Amino acid sequence: MSNESVTVQLKQKKDFQFEISFGHNLPTILGDEPPPIGEGKGPSPAQFLAAAVGNCLSDSLFFAIKKYNGNPEPIECDVTATIGRNEQGRLRITHMHAAIQLGAAAEDLSHLERVLTQFEAFCTVTQSVGQGIPIDISITDANGKKLK
């Protein structure tokens, strides 16, 4: 098992607005809290977390399908993060739901049943976040057939 690390840099621009740099000549992104706390000029931390979960799930599913020479493109993923209050009345993400739609019909993807039972275990971000936040996943194919 390798121990890798990922580093991002945040620099405050104004109030709750932070410029987020990822290094390696990648574009910077402005993060901000939504009103009334911030101005909503960029994604919120909750949106970044939802995007990370959805991106990782989509990557993992794509990789697993491609491993069997399938073409699931284009994959779409909508992630909803539910925000509620804990016992102390503090805001927390209490639940997440990822809805993934494949760009191909299930019958055109070989070994799909096996892929659907295994791909989540290889998703680093979702498995990490899921230790503290329940995450439900639904998957449909290009014809709207519910696969998970």
mmCIF file of C-alpha atoms in Angstrom:
data_model
loop_
_atom_site.group_PDB
_atom_site.id
_atom_site.type_symbol
_atom_site.label_atom_id
_atom_site.label_comp_id
_atom_site.label_asym_id
_atom_site.label_seq_id
_atom_site.Cartn_x
_atom_site.Cartn_y
_atom_site.Cartn_z
ATOM 1 C CA MET A 1 0.000 0.000 0.000
ATOM 2 C CA SER A 2 1.446 3.349 -0.984
ATOM 3 C CA ASN A 3 1.089 6.506 1.032
ATOM 4 C CA GLU A 4 0.405 9.331 -1.358
ATOM 5 C CA SER A 5 -0.748 12.800 -0.507
ATOM 6 C CA VAL A 6 -2.742 15.478 -2.259
ATOM 7 C CA THR A 7 -2.252 19.144 -1.466
ATOM 8 C CA VAL A 8 -4.435 22.088 -2.383
ATOM 9 C CA GLN A 9 -3.773 25.699 -1.460
ATOM 10 C CA LEU A 10 -6.436 28.167 -0.399
ATOM 11 C CA LYS A 11 -5.884 31.924 -0.298
ATOM 12 C CA GLN A 12 -8.528 34.231 1.093
ATOM 13 C CA LYS A 13 -9.591 36.866 -1.397
ATOM 14 C CA LYS A 14 -12.449 38.537 0.467
ATOM 15 C CA ASP A 15 -14.620 37.474 3.387
ATOM 16 C CA PHE A 16 -15.663 33.862 2.681
ATOM 17 C CA GLN A 17 -14.181 33.787 -0.821
ATOM 18 C CA PHE A 18 -11.090 31.640 -1.242
ATOM 19 C CA GLU A 19 -9.028 31.058 -4.352
ATOM 20 C CA ILE A 20 -8.300 27.338 -4.493
ATOM 21 C CA SER A 21 -5.158 26.203 -6.319
ATOM 22 C CA PHE A 22 -4.493 22.614 -7.267
ATOM 23 C CA GLY A 23 -0.963 23.053 -8.640
ATOM 24 C CA HIS A 24 0.466 21.414 -11.766
ATOM 25 C CA ASN A 25 -0.770 24.242 -14.008
ATOM 26 C CA LEU A 26 -4.420 23.426 -13.236
ATOM 27 C CA PRO A 27 -6.892 26.306 -13.182
ATOM 28 C CA THR A 28 -7.752 27.886 -9.864
ATOM 29 C CA ILE A 29 -11.328 27.928 -8.612
ATOM 30 C CA LEU A 30 -13.037 30.492 -6.406
ATOM 31 C CA GLY A 31 -14.930 28.972 -3.497
ATOM 32 C CA ASP A 32 -17.531 30.940 -1.569
ATOM 33 C CA GLU A 33 -20.347 30.370 0.865
ATOM 34 C CA PRO A 34 -23.882 31.002 -0.355
ATOM 35 C CA PRO A 35 -25.830 34.020 0.912
ATOM 36 C CA PRO A 36 -26.470 35.200 3.560
ATOM 37 C CA ILE A 37 -23.032 34.117 4.838
ATOM 38 C CA GLY A 38 -21.095 34.685 1.619
ATOM 39 C CA GLU A 39 -21.878 36.107 -1.807
ATOM 40 C CA GLY A 40 -22.274 32.809 -3.662
ATOM 41 C CA LYS A 41 -19.634 33.727 -6.248
ATOM 42 C CA GLY A 42 -18.264 30.205 -6.345
ATOM 43 C CA PRO A 43 -19.057 26.670 -5.272
ATOM 44 C CA SER A 44 -19.534 26.095 -1.552
ATOM 45 C CA PRO A 45 -17.542 23.541 0.452
ATOM 46 C CA ALA A 46 -20.609 21.248 0.419
ATOM 47 C CA GLN A 47 -20.714 21.482 -3.379
ATOM 48 C CA PHE A 48 -17.012 20.650 -3.604
ATOM 49 C CA LEU A 49 -17.576 17.583 -1.431
ATOM 50 C CA ALA A 50 -20.569 16.479 -3.510
ATOM 51 C CA ALA A 51 -18.537 16.977 -6.694
ATOM 52 C CA ALA A 52 -15.646 14.948 -5.291
ATOM 53 C CA VAL A 53 -17.957 12.050 -4.408
ATOM 54 C CA GLY A 54 -19.710 12.140 -7.793
ATOM 55 C CA ASN A 55 -16.469 12.461 -9.739
ATOM 56 C CA CYS A 56 -14.840 9.572 -7.910
ATOM 57 C CA LEU A 57 -17.887 7.302 -8.324
ATOM 58 C CA SER A 58 -18.142 8.144 -12.013
ATOM 59 C CA ASP A 59 -14.410 7.564 -12.541
ATOM 60 C CA SER A 60 -14.531 4.236 -10.729
ATOM 61 C CA LEU A 61 -17.598 3.039 -12.644
ATOM 62 C CA PHE A 62 -16.108 4.192 -15.958
ATOM 63 C CA PHE A 63 -12.823 2.391 -15.229
ATOM 64 C CA ALA A 64 -14.591 -0.836 -14.241
ATOM 65 C CA ILE A 65 -16.757 -0.866 -17.382
ATOM 66 C CA LYS A 66 -13.805 -0.008 -19.666
ATOM 67 C CA LYS A 67 -11.863 -2.884 -18.085
ATOM 68 C CA TYR A 68 -14.301 -5.181 -19.914
ATOM 69 C CA ASN A 69 -14.059 -3.122 -23.122
ATOM 70 C CA GLY A 70 -17.437 -1.474 -22.589
ATOM 71 C CA ASN A 71 -18.256 2.080 -23.586
ATOM 72 C CA PRO A 72 -20.570 3.727 -21.035
ATOM 73 C CA GLU A 73 -20.074 7.252 -22.368
ATOM 74 C CA PRO A 74 -21.271 9.793 -21.631
ATOM 75 C CA ILE A 75 -21.741 9.170 -17.922
ATOM 76 C CA GLU A 76 -23.747 11.751 -15.995
ATOM 77 C CA CYS A 77 -23.924 12.002 -12.224
ATOM 78 C CA ASP A 78 -26.108 14.193 -10.025
ATOM 79 C CA VAL A 79 -25.161 14.316 -6.357
ATOM 80 C CA THR A 80 -27.460 15.720 -3.700
ATOM 81 C CA ALA A 81 -25.992 16.558 -0.302
ATOM 82 C CA THR A 82 -28.640 16.969 2.393
ATOM 83 C CA ILE A 83 -27.736 19.530 5.026
ATOM 84 C CA GLY A 84 -29.340 19.350 8.446
ATOM 85 C CA ARG A 85 -28.506 20.032 12.062
ATOM 86 C CA ASN A 86 -26.806 17.682 14.480
ATOM 87 C CA GLU A 87 -27.705 17.239 18.189
ATOM 88 C CA GLN A 88 -25.819 20.445 19.033
ATOM 89 C CA GLY A 89 -27.768 22.382 16.389
ATOM 90 C CA ARG A 90 -24.762 22.724 14.078
ATOM 91 C CA LEU A 91 -25.126 22.383 10.324
ATOM 92 C CA ARG A 92 -23.785 19.137 8.900
ATOM 93 C CA ILE A 93 -24.085 17.131 5.701
ATOM 94 C CA THR A 94 -26.359 14.364 6.944
ATOM 95 C CA HIS A 95 -26.799 12.305 3.790
ATOM 96 C CA MET A 96 -25.704 12.156 0.153
ATOM 97 C CA HIS A 97 -27.338 10.588 -2.871
ATOM 98 C CA ALA A 98 -25.549 10.028 -6.168
ATOM 99 C CA ALA A 99 -27.688 9.321 -9.243
ATOM 100 C CA ILE A 100 -25.555 8.008 -12.094
ATOM 101 C CA GLN A 101 -26.821 7.632 -15.640
ATOM 102 C CA LEU A 102 -24.854 5.617 -18.149
ATOM 103 C CA GLY A 103 -24.694 6.718 -21.758
ATOM 104 C CA ALA A 104 -25.195 3.146 -23.005
ATOM 105 C CA ALA A 105 -27.850 0.475 -22.648
ATOM 106 C CA ALA A 106 -27.164 -2.194 -20.024
ATOM 107 C CA GLU A 107 -27.352 -4.992 -22.584
ATOM 108 C CA ASP A 108 -24.472 -3.395 -24.516
ATOM 109 C CA LEU A 109 -22.102 -3.569 -21.525
ATOM 110 C CA SER A 110 -20.513 -6.913 -20.739
ATOM 111 C CA HIS A 111 -19.972 -8.064 -17.146
ATOM 112 C CA LEU A 112 -22.158 -5.181 -15.924
ATOM 113 C CA GLU A 113 -23.626 -7.134 -13.003
ATOM 114 C CA ARG A 114 -20.115 -7.846 -11.716
ATOM 115 C CA VAL A 115 -19.034 -4.241 -12.274
ATOM 116 C CA LEU A 116 -22.025 -2.921 -10.329
ATOM 117 C CA THR A 117 -21.225 -5.102 -7.319
ATOM 118 C CA GLN A 118 -17.544 -4.113 -7.207
ATOM 119 C CA PHE A 119 -16.874 -0.574 -8.474
ATOM 120 C CA GLU A 120 -17.789 1.288 -5.274
ATOM 121 C CA ALA A 121 -15.100 -0.507 -3.273
ATOM 122 C CA PHE A 122 -12.442 1.101 -5.487
ATOM 123 C CA CYS A 123 -13.720 4.666 -5.069
ATOM 124 C CA THR A 124 -11.245 6.297 -2.694
ATOM 125 C CA VAL A 125 -13.217 9.467 -1.965
ATOM 126 C CA THR A 126 -16.649 7.886 -1.609
ATOM 127 C CA GLN A 127 -15.368 5.115 0.646
ATOM 128 C CA SER A 128 -13.611 7.703 2.831
ATOM 129 C CA VAL A 129 -16.516 10.149 3.032
ATOM 130 C CA GLY A 130 -18.971 7.295 3.503
ATOM 131 C CA GLN A 131 -17.346 6.421 6.828
ATOM 132 C CA GLY A 132 -18.988 9.534 8.262
ATOM 133 C CA ILE A 133 -21.867 10.368 5.916
ATOM 134 C CA PRO A 134 -24.350 7.836 4.520
ATOM 135 C CA ILE A 135 -24.158 7.777 0.704
ATOM 136 C CA ASP A 136 -26.830 6.134 -1.453
ATOM 137 C CA ILE A 137 -26.164 5.393 -5.099
ATOM 138 C CA SER A 138 -28.620 4.764 -7.912
ATOM 139 C CA ILE A 139 -27.639 3.847 -11.457
ATOM 140 C CA THR A 140 -29.716 3.836 -14.631
ATOM 141 C CA ASP A 141 -28.736 2.995 -18.173
ATOM 142 C CA ALA A 142 -29.302 5.127 -21.290
ATOM 143 C CA ASN A 143 -32.834 3.720 -21.629
ATOM 144 C CA GLY A 144 -33.772 4.656 -18.066
ATOM 145 C CA LYS A 145 -33.557 1.066 -16.803
ATOM 146 C CA LYS A 146 -32.768 1.024 -13.082
ATOM 147 C CA LEU A 147 -29.596 -1.001 -12.524
ATOM 148 C CA LYS A 148 -28.955 -0.188 -8.856
#
